[in-house]
GROMACS .gro file of C-alpha atoms in nm:
model
  315
    1UNK     CA    1 -11.068  -8.574  15.314
    2UNK     CA    2 -11.114  -8.781  15.002
    3UNK     CA    3 -11.106  -8.485  14.764
    4UNK     CA    4 -10.805  -8.297  14.904
    5UNK     CA    5 -10.436  -8.370  14.844
    6UNK     CA    6 -10.120  -8.204  14.966
    7UNK     CA    7 -10.000  -7.944  15.017
    8UNK     CA    8  -9.756  -8.050  14.747
    9UNK     CA    9  -9.471  -7.862  14.579
   10UNK     CA   10  -9.579  -7.721  14.245
   11UNK     CA   11  -9.352  -7.573  13.980
   12UNK     CA   12  -9.618  -7.314  13.898
   13UNK     CA   13  -9.797  -7.241  14.225
   14UNK     CA   14  -9.537  -7.291  14.496
   15UNK     CA   15  -9.685  -7.495  14.781
   16UNK     CA   16 -10.042  -7.573  14.682
   17UNK     CA   17 -10.336  -7.754  14.839
   18UNK     CA   18 -10.510  -7.954  14.567
   19UNK     CA   19 -10.885  -8.002  14.537
   20UNK     CA   20 -11.039  -8.274  14.320
   21UNK     CA   21 -11.370  -8.158  14.172
   22UNK     CA   22 -11.438  -8.477  13.976
   23UNK     CA   23 -11.361  -8.844  14.045
   24UNK     CA   24 -11.066  -9.013  13.874
   25UNK     CA   25 -11.053  -9.005  13.570
   26UNK     CA   26 -11.348  -8.813  13.426
   27UNK     CA   27 -11.234  -8.569  13.160
   28UNK     CA   28 -11.312  -8.408  12.827
   29UNK     CA   29 -10.973  -8.524  12.695
   30UNK     CA   30 -10.762  -8.839  12.703
   31UNK     CA   31 -10.420  -8.676  12.668
   32UNK     CA   32 -10.130  -8.896  12.565
   33UNK     CA   33  -9.903  -8.728  12.823
   34UNK     CA   34 -10.138  -8.751  13.122
   35UNK     CA   35  -9.948  -8.846  13.437
   36UNK     CA   36 -10.256  -8.964  13.628
   37UNK     CA   37 -10.422  -9.238  13.421
   38UNK     CA   38 -10.610  -9.303  13.100
   39UNK     CA   39 -10.949  -9.134  13.091
   40UNK     CA   40 -11.218  -9.376  13.204
   41UNK     CA   41 -11.510  -9.148  13.110
   42UNK     CA   42 -11.459  -8.897  12.831
   43UNK     CA   43 -11.760  -8.669  12.853
   44UNK     CA   44 -11.895  -8.317  12.812
   45UNK     CA   45 -12.174  -8.365  13.066
   46UNK     CA   46 -12.154  -8.104  13.342
   47UNK     CA   47 -12.307  -8.203  13.673
   48UNK     CA   48 -12.225  -8.195  14.042
   49UNK     CA   49 -11.996  -8.498  14.035
   50UNK     CA   50 -11.884  -8.415  14.388
   51UNK     CA   51 -12.120  -8.197  14.596
   52UNK     CA   52 -11.994  -7.849  14.677
   53UNK     CA   53 -12.086  -7.906  15.041
   54UNK     CA   54 -11.855  -8.210  15.058
   55UNK     CA   55 -11.562  -8.031  14.898
   56UNK     CA   56 -11.595  -7.722  15.118
   57UNK     CA   57 -11.611  -7.938  15.430
   58UNK     CA   58 -11.292  -8.117  15.321
   59UNK     CA   59 -11.117  -7.786  15.252
   60UNK     CA   60 -11.204  -7.657  15.599
   61UNK     CA   61 -11.075  -7.976  15.760
   62UNK     CA   62 -10.753  -7.972  15.557
   63UNK     CA   63 -10.681  -7.610  15.647
   64UNK     CA   64 -10.722  -7.693  16.016
   65UNK     CA   65 -10.466  -7.974  15.989
   66UNK     CA   66 -10.210  -7.827  15.752
   67UNK     CA   67  -9.883  -7.694  15.887
   68UNK     CA   68  -9.671  -7.437  15.712
   69UNK     CA   69  -9.751  -7.187  15.443
   70UNK     CA   70  -9.992  -7.260  15.157
   71UNK     CA   71  -9.948  -7.041  14.849
   72UNK     CA   72 -10.260  -7.146  14.656
   73UNK     CA   73 -10.565  -7.367  14.675
   74UNK     CA   74 -10.574  -7.534  14.334
   75UNK     CA   75 -10.895  -7.671  14.184
   76UNK     CA   76 -10.761  -7.936  13.951
   77UNK     CA   77 -10.681  -8.296  14.032
   78UNK     CA   78 -10.786  -8.614  13.862
   79UNK     CA   79 -11.001  -8.486  13.575
   80UNK     CA   80 -11.137  -8.166  13.421
   81UNK     CA   81 -11.262  -7.950  13.711
   82UNK     CA   82 -11.498  -7.742  13.497
   83UNK     CA   83 -11.710  -8.054  13.443
   84UNK     CA   84 -11.833  -8.001  13.800
   85UNK     CA   85 -12.136  -7.775  13.757
   86UNK     CA   86 -12.085  -7.641  14.112
   87UNK     CA   87 -11.736  -7.504  14.045
   88UNK     CA   88 -11.851  -7.143  14.082
   89UNK     CA   89 -12.014  -7.216  14.417
   90UNK     CA   90 -11.700  -7.402  14.528
   91UNK     CA   91 -11.469  -7.113  14.437
   92UNK     CA   92 -11.692  -6.866  14.622
   93UNK     CA   93 -11.714  -7.100  14.922
   94UNK     CA   94 -11.336  -7.141  14.946
   95UNK     CA   95 -11.290  -6.765  14.935
   96UNK     CA   96 -11.534  -6.730  15.226
   97UNK     CA   97 -11.329  -6.983  15.427
   98UNK     CA   98 -10.979  -6.846  15.366
   99UNK     CA   99 -10.778  -6.563  15.216
  100UNK     CA  100 -10.549  -6.809  15.037
  101UNK     CA  101 -10.580  -6.736  14.664
  102UNK     CA  102 -10.772  -6.983  14.449
  103UNK     CA  103 -10.635  -7.114  14.119
  104UNK     CA  104 -10.818  -7.328  13.864
  105UNK     CA  105 -10.616  -7.560  13.640
  106UNK     CA  106 -10.825  -7.639  13.334
  107UNK     CA  107 -10.772  -7.786  12.989
  108UNK     CA  108 -10.979  -7.498  12.840
  109UNK     CA  109 -11.221  -7.731  12.664
  110UNK     CA  110 -11.536  -7.586  12.821
  111UNK     CA  111 -11.450  -7.215  12.811
  112UNK     CA  112 -11.667  -7.169  12.503
  113UNK     CA  113 -11.963  -7.209  12.741
  114UNK     CA  114 -12.076  -6.879  12.894
  115UNK     CA  115 -12.184  -7.046  13.219
  116UNK     CA  116 -11.835  -7.192  13.267
  117UNK     CA  117 -11.662  -6.859  13.206
  118UNK     CA  118 -11.900  -6.688  13.450
  119UNK     CA  119 -11.836  -6.954  13.716
  120UNK     CA  120 -11.460  -6.890  13.705
  121UNK     CA  121 -11.468  -6.511  13.738
  122UNK     CA  122 -11.407  -6.505  14.116
  123UNK     CA  123 -11.094  -6.721  14.104
  124UNK     CA  124 -10.763  -6.539  14.152
  125UNK     CA  125 -10.575  -6.724  13.880
  126UNK     CA  126 -10.690  -6.937  13.588
  127UNK     CA  127 -10.433  -7.175  13.442
  128UNK     CA  128 -10.570  -7.299  13.109
  129UNK     CA  129 -10.379  -7.524  12.875
  130UNK     CA  130 -10.359  -7.507  12.498
  131UNK     CA  131 -10.133  -7.772  12.347
  132UNK     CA  132 -10.232  -7.737  11.982
  133UNK     CA  133 -10.406  -7.508  11.736
  134UNK     CA  134 -10.444  -7.736  11.432
  135UNK     CA  135 -10.707  -8.012  11.431
  136UNK     CA  136 -10.451  -8.285  11.357
  137UNK     CA  137 -10.220  -8.195  11.644
  138UNK     CA  138 -10.520  -8.142  11.874
  139UNK     CA  139 -10.644  -8.494  11.802
  140UNK     CA  140 -10.293  -8.636  11.830
  141UNK     CA  141 -10.200  -8.496  12.169
  142UNK     CA  142 -10.529  -8.437  12.354
  143UNK     CA  143 -10.758  -8.706  12.207
  144UNK     CA  144 -11.064  -8.493  12.283
  145UNK     CA  145 -11.431  -8.581  12.308
  146UNK     CA  146 -11.559  -8.614  11.947
  147UNK     CA  147 -11.779  -8.303  11.977
  148UNK     CA  148 -11.495  -8.069  12.069
  149UNK     CA  149 -11.338  -7.840  11.808
  150UNK     CA  150 -11.011  -7.656  11.862
  151UNK     CA  151 -11.144  -7.338  11.698
  152UNK     CA  152 -11.425  -7.315  11.955
  153UNK     CA  153 -11.180  -7.372  12.239
  154UNK     CA  154 -10.956  -7.089  12.117
  155UNK     CA  155 -11.262  -6.863  12.082
  156UNK     CA  156 -11.358  -6.952  12.439
  157UNK     CA  157 -11.012  -6.859  12.568
  158UNK     CA  158 -11.024  -6.524  12.388
  159UNK     CA  159 -11.373  -6.452  12.524
  160UNK     CA  160 -11.263  -6.537  12.876
  161UNK     CA  161 -10.969  -6.298  12.849
  162UNK     CA  162 -11.211  -6.016  12.763
  163UNK     CA  163 -11.435  -6.095  13.061
  164UNK     CA  164 -11.186  -6.193  13.332
  165UNK     CA  165 -10.980  -5.942  13.529
  166UNK     CA  166 -10.754  -6.188  13.714
  167UNK     CA  167 -10.435  -6.365  13.610
  168UNK     CA  168 -10.432  -6.607  13.316
  169UNK     CA  169 -10.127  -6.834  13.296
  170UNK     CA  170 -10.140  -7.032  12.973
  171UNK     CA  171  -9.959  -7.366  12.969
  172UNK     CA  172  -9.845  -7.535  12.650
  173UNK     CA  173  -9.718  -7.891  12.681
  174UNK     CA  174  -9.506  -8.016  12.393
  175UNK     CA  175  -9.449  -8.377  12.290
  176UNK     CA  176  -9.178  -8.471  12.045
  177UNK     CA  177  -9.313  -8.534  11.696
  178UNK     CA  178  -9.673  -8.460  11.793
  179UNK     CA  179  -9.724  -8.086  11.841
  180UNK     CA  180  -9.376  -7.936  11.799
  181UNK     CA  181  -9.373  -7.882  11.422
  182UNK     CA  182  -9.320  -7.545  11.257
  183UNK     CA  183  -9.684  -7.501  11.151
  184UNK     CA  184  -9.799  -7.565  11.506
  185UNK     CA  185  -9.550  -7.326  11.664
  186UNK     CA  186  -9.642  -7.046  11.421
  187UNK     CA  187 -10.010  -7.109  11.493
  188UNK     CA  188  -9.949  -7.098  11.867
  189UNK     CA  189  -9.762  -6.770  11.827
  190UNK     CA  190 -10.063  -6.608  11.655
  191UNK     CA  191 -10.308  -6.758  11.903
  192UNK     CA  192 -10.113  -6.628  12.203
  193UNK     CA  193 -10.146  -6.277  12.061
  194UNK     CA  194 -10.522  -6.330  12.037
  195UNK     CA  195 -10.567  -6.472  12.388
  196UNK     CA  196 -10.327  -6.226  12.558
  197UNK     CA  197 -10.246  -6.434  12.869
  198UNK     CA  198 -10.046  -6.277  13.153
  199UNK     CA  199  -9.794  -6.560  13.132
  200UNK     CA  200  -9.714  -6.836  12.884
  201UNK     CA  201  -9.549  -7.141  13.036
  202UNK     CA  202  -9.388  -7.407  12.819
  203UNK     CA  203  -9.377  -7.761  12.949
  204UNK     CA  204  -9.287  -8.105  12.823
  205UNK     CA  205  -9.316  -8.463  12.947
  206UNK     CA  206  -9.136  -8.474  13.283
  207UNK     CA  207  -9.316  -8.767  13.449
  208UNK     CA  208  -9.421  -9.112  13.326
  209UNK     CA  209  -9.710  -9.069  13.081
  210UNK     CA  210 -10.001  -9.296  12.991
  211UNK     CA  211  -9.856  -9.349  12.643
  212UNK     CA  212  -9.499  -9.469  12.600
  213UNK     CA  213  -9.462  -9.266  12.280
  214UNK     CA  214  -9.514  -8.934  12.463
  215UNK     CA  215  -9.152  -8.816  12.451
  216UNK     CA  216  -9.006  -8.501  12.604
  217UNK     CA  217  -8.843  -8.234  12.392
  218UNK     CA  218  -8.472  -8.178  12.455
  219UNK     CA  219  -8.378  -7.854  12.634
  220UNK     CA  220  -8.228  -7.690  12.324
  221UNK     CA  221  -8.550  -7.744  12.124
  222UNK     CA  222  -8.758  -7.609  12.414
  223UNK     CA  223  -8.542  -7.298  12.414
  224UNK     CA  224  -8.582  -7.255  12.037
  225UNK     CA  225  -8.960  -7.271  12.072
  226UNK     CA  226  -8.958  -7.035  12.369
  227UNK     CA  227  -8.766  -6.779  12.166
  228UNK     CA  228  -9.001  -6.821  11.870
  229UNK     CA  229  -9.312  -6.767  12.084
  230UNK     CA  230  -9.193  -6.440  12.236
  231UNK     CA  231  -9.021  -6.273  12.528
  232UNK     CA  232  -9.307  -6.328  12.773
  233UNK     CA  233  -9.279  -6.706  12.739
  234UNK     CA  234  -9.101  -6.907  13.008
  235UNK     CA  235  -8.994  -7.269  13.034
  236UNK     CA  236  -9.125  -7.415  13.357
  237UNK     CA  237  -8.829  -7.510  13.577
  238UNK     CA  238  -8.811  -7.797  13.821
  239UNK     CA  239  -8.950  -7.690  14.155
  240UNK     CA  240  -8.709  -7.638  14.440
  241UNK     CA  241  -8.958  -7.627  14.726
  242UNK     CA  242  -8.887  -7.599  15.095
  243UNK     CA  243  -8.951  -7.879  15.341
  244UNK     CA  244  -9.265  -7.855  15.551
  245UNK     CA  245  -9.471  -8.083  15.767
  246UNK     CA  246  -9.810  -8.093  15.602
  247UNK     CA  247 -10.045  -8.274  15.840
  248UNK     CA  248 -10.074  -8.517  16.124
  249UNK     CA  249 -10.189  -8.797  15.894
  250UNK     CA  250  -9.999  -9.120  15.884
  251UNK     CA  251  -9.700  -9.065  15.656
  252UNK     CA  252  -9.743  -9.391  15.464
  253UNK     CA  253 -10.102  -9.302  15.383
  254UNK     CA  254  -9.993  -8.955  15.276
  255UNK     CA  255  -9.734  -9.102  15.038
  256UNK     CA  256 -10.001  -9.323  14.881
  257UNK     CA  257 -10.244  -9.033  14.847
  258UNK     CA  258  -9.984  -8.814  14.677
  259UNK     CA  259  -9.871  -9.073  14.421
  260UNK     CA  260 -10.231  -9.180  14.361
  261UNK     CA  261 -10.261  -8.850  14.171
  262UNK     CA  262  -9.936  -8.873  13.979
  263UNK     CA  263  -9.596  -9.049  13.991
  264UNK     CA  264  -9.339  -8.879  14.213
  265UNK     CA  265  -8.966  -8.909  14.271
  266UNK     CA  266  -8.827  -8.969  14.622
  267UNK     CA  267  -8.704  -8.609  14.617
  268UNK     CA  268  -9.054  -8.479  14.533
  269UNK     CA  269  -9.203  -8.683  14.817
  270UNK     CA  270  -8.942  -8.556  15.060
  271UNK     CA  271  -9.021  -8.195  14.970
  272UNK     CA  272  -9.396  -8.250  14.999
  273UNK     CA  273  -9.380  -8.430  15.333
  274UNK     CA  274  -9.101  -8.240  15.506
  275UNK     CA  275  -8.888  -8.552  15.542
  276UNK     CA  276  -8.537  -8.634  15.429
  277UNK     CA  277  -8.477  -8.875  15.143
  278UNK     CA  278  -8.347  -9.147  15.376
  279UNK     CA  279  -8.678  -9.149  15.563
  280UNK     CA  280  -8.871  -9.150  15.236
  281UNK     CA  281  -8.661  -9.441  15.106
  282UNK     CA  282  -8.751  -9.646  15.412
  283UNK     CA  283  -9.121  -9.572  15.366
  284UNK     CA  284  -9.139  -9.640  14.992
  285UNK     CA  285  -8.938  -9.962  15.030
  286UNK     CA  286  -9.193 -10.084  15.286
  287UNK     CA  287  -9.491  -9.986  15.069
  288UNK     CA  288  -9.330 -10.151  14.765
  289UNK     CA  289  -9.278 -10.478  14.955
  290UNK     CA  290  -9.642 -10.465  15.064
  291UNK     CA  291  -9.749 -10.433  14.700
  292UNK     CA  292  -9.916 -10.095  14.750
  293UNK     CA  293  -9.683  -9.895  14.526
  294UNK     CA  294  -9.430  -9.973  14.257
  295UNK     CA  295  -9.129  -9.802  14.103
  296UNK     CA  296  -9.015  -9.745  13.748
  297UNK     CA  297  -8.743  -9.555  13.566
  298UNK     CA  298  -8.835  -9.271  13.333
  299UNK     CA  299  -8.576  -9.045  13.169
  300UNK     CA  300  -8.316  -9.199  13.402
  301UNK     CA  301  -8.509  -9.090  13.712
  302UNK     CA  302  -8.680  -9.317  13.964
  303UNK     CA  303  -9.054  -9.262  14.010
  304UNK     CA  304  -9.304  -9.423  14.245
  305UNK     CA  305  -9.665  -9.480  14.143
  306UNK     CA  306  -9.970  -9.651  14.284
  307UNK     CA  307 -10.000 -10.024  14.219
  308UNK     CA  308 -10.306 -10.109  14.008
  309UNK     CA  309 -10.446 -10.344  14.273
  310UNK     CA  310 -10.418 -10.076  14.540
  311UNK     CA  311 -10.573  -9.818  14.307
  312UNK     CA  312 -10.869 -10.049  14.240
  313UNK     CA  313 -10.923 -10.096  14.614
  314UNK     CA  314 -10.932  -9.721  14.666
  315UNK     CA  315 -11.158  -9.642  14.370
   0.00000   0.00000   0.00000
């Protein structure tokens, strides 16, 4: 099941089963705050990077093995999922397999394309991001493909709202000194009124990012911005998920597969795997000694991430 991860605790989706629609790290952006890795291929080319048949087979296998409740199947992962030209077929296929709702986590960059908007219509929830509305902030935080323009992306989001009957949860991720200025916040306020999402979710840098200068906003500033953007805006809280056993796979391998996507704390790993933190500590200590993972401190919290040598072996 190369293209499936989790179920993992998610602050936005509860307990979600993740589906990678593109290989690591193929994306339209190279965001400074990305928690996965620097973009290796920044592209706008849509093609079937991973065959729909392969993904649907992996989803079926994962659902047979998983234990406990799954709140969502999330098409997201290690790059921009809408780059996979079979995303519509994949969404339809998942919905034929299971009644678990399907969410798509996208950076919104391809929503100006009619074929992309049409492909997403059968998903239950679309979770687009919009971190900036001015060209300077857009370039500063998202580092997009040179052909992308923020005005077209906003137009695409507005068009999708008119066409789509499901839930749209808009995420805005703020980095200190990059996209948190007054002009940007006022622009976001106007744009939110244009897009009319069902929810607006404010986020900041909570895990180690690819760029050391991607700093989190302090809580009081986040609250100021939340108030400025309107009553319907929420600050995403840390997830307090329940413990579940998630599969019969070897636990060490499961730890590696989870942190291969993004750095995790021991507490996050314990929640995802249904283990206590003492058991997790024993496992991560062993994997660290073997050179498969490594630890680092970020915002005074301990995170584990994949070692580069191990990541290269698994690529």
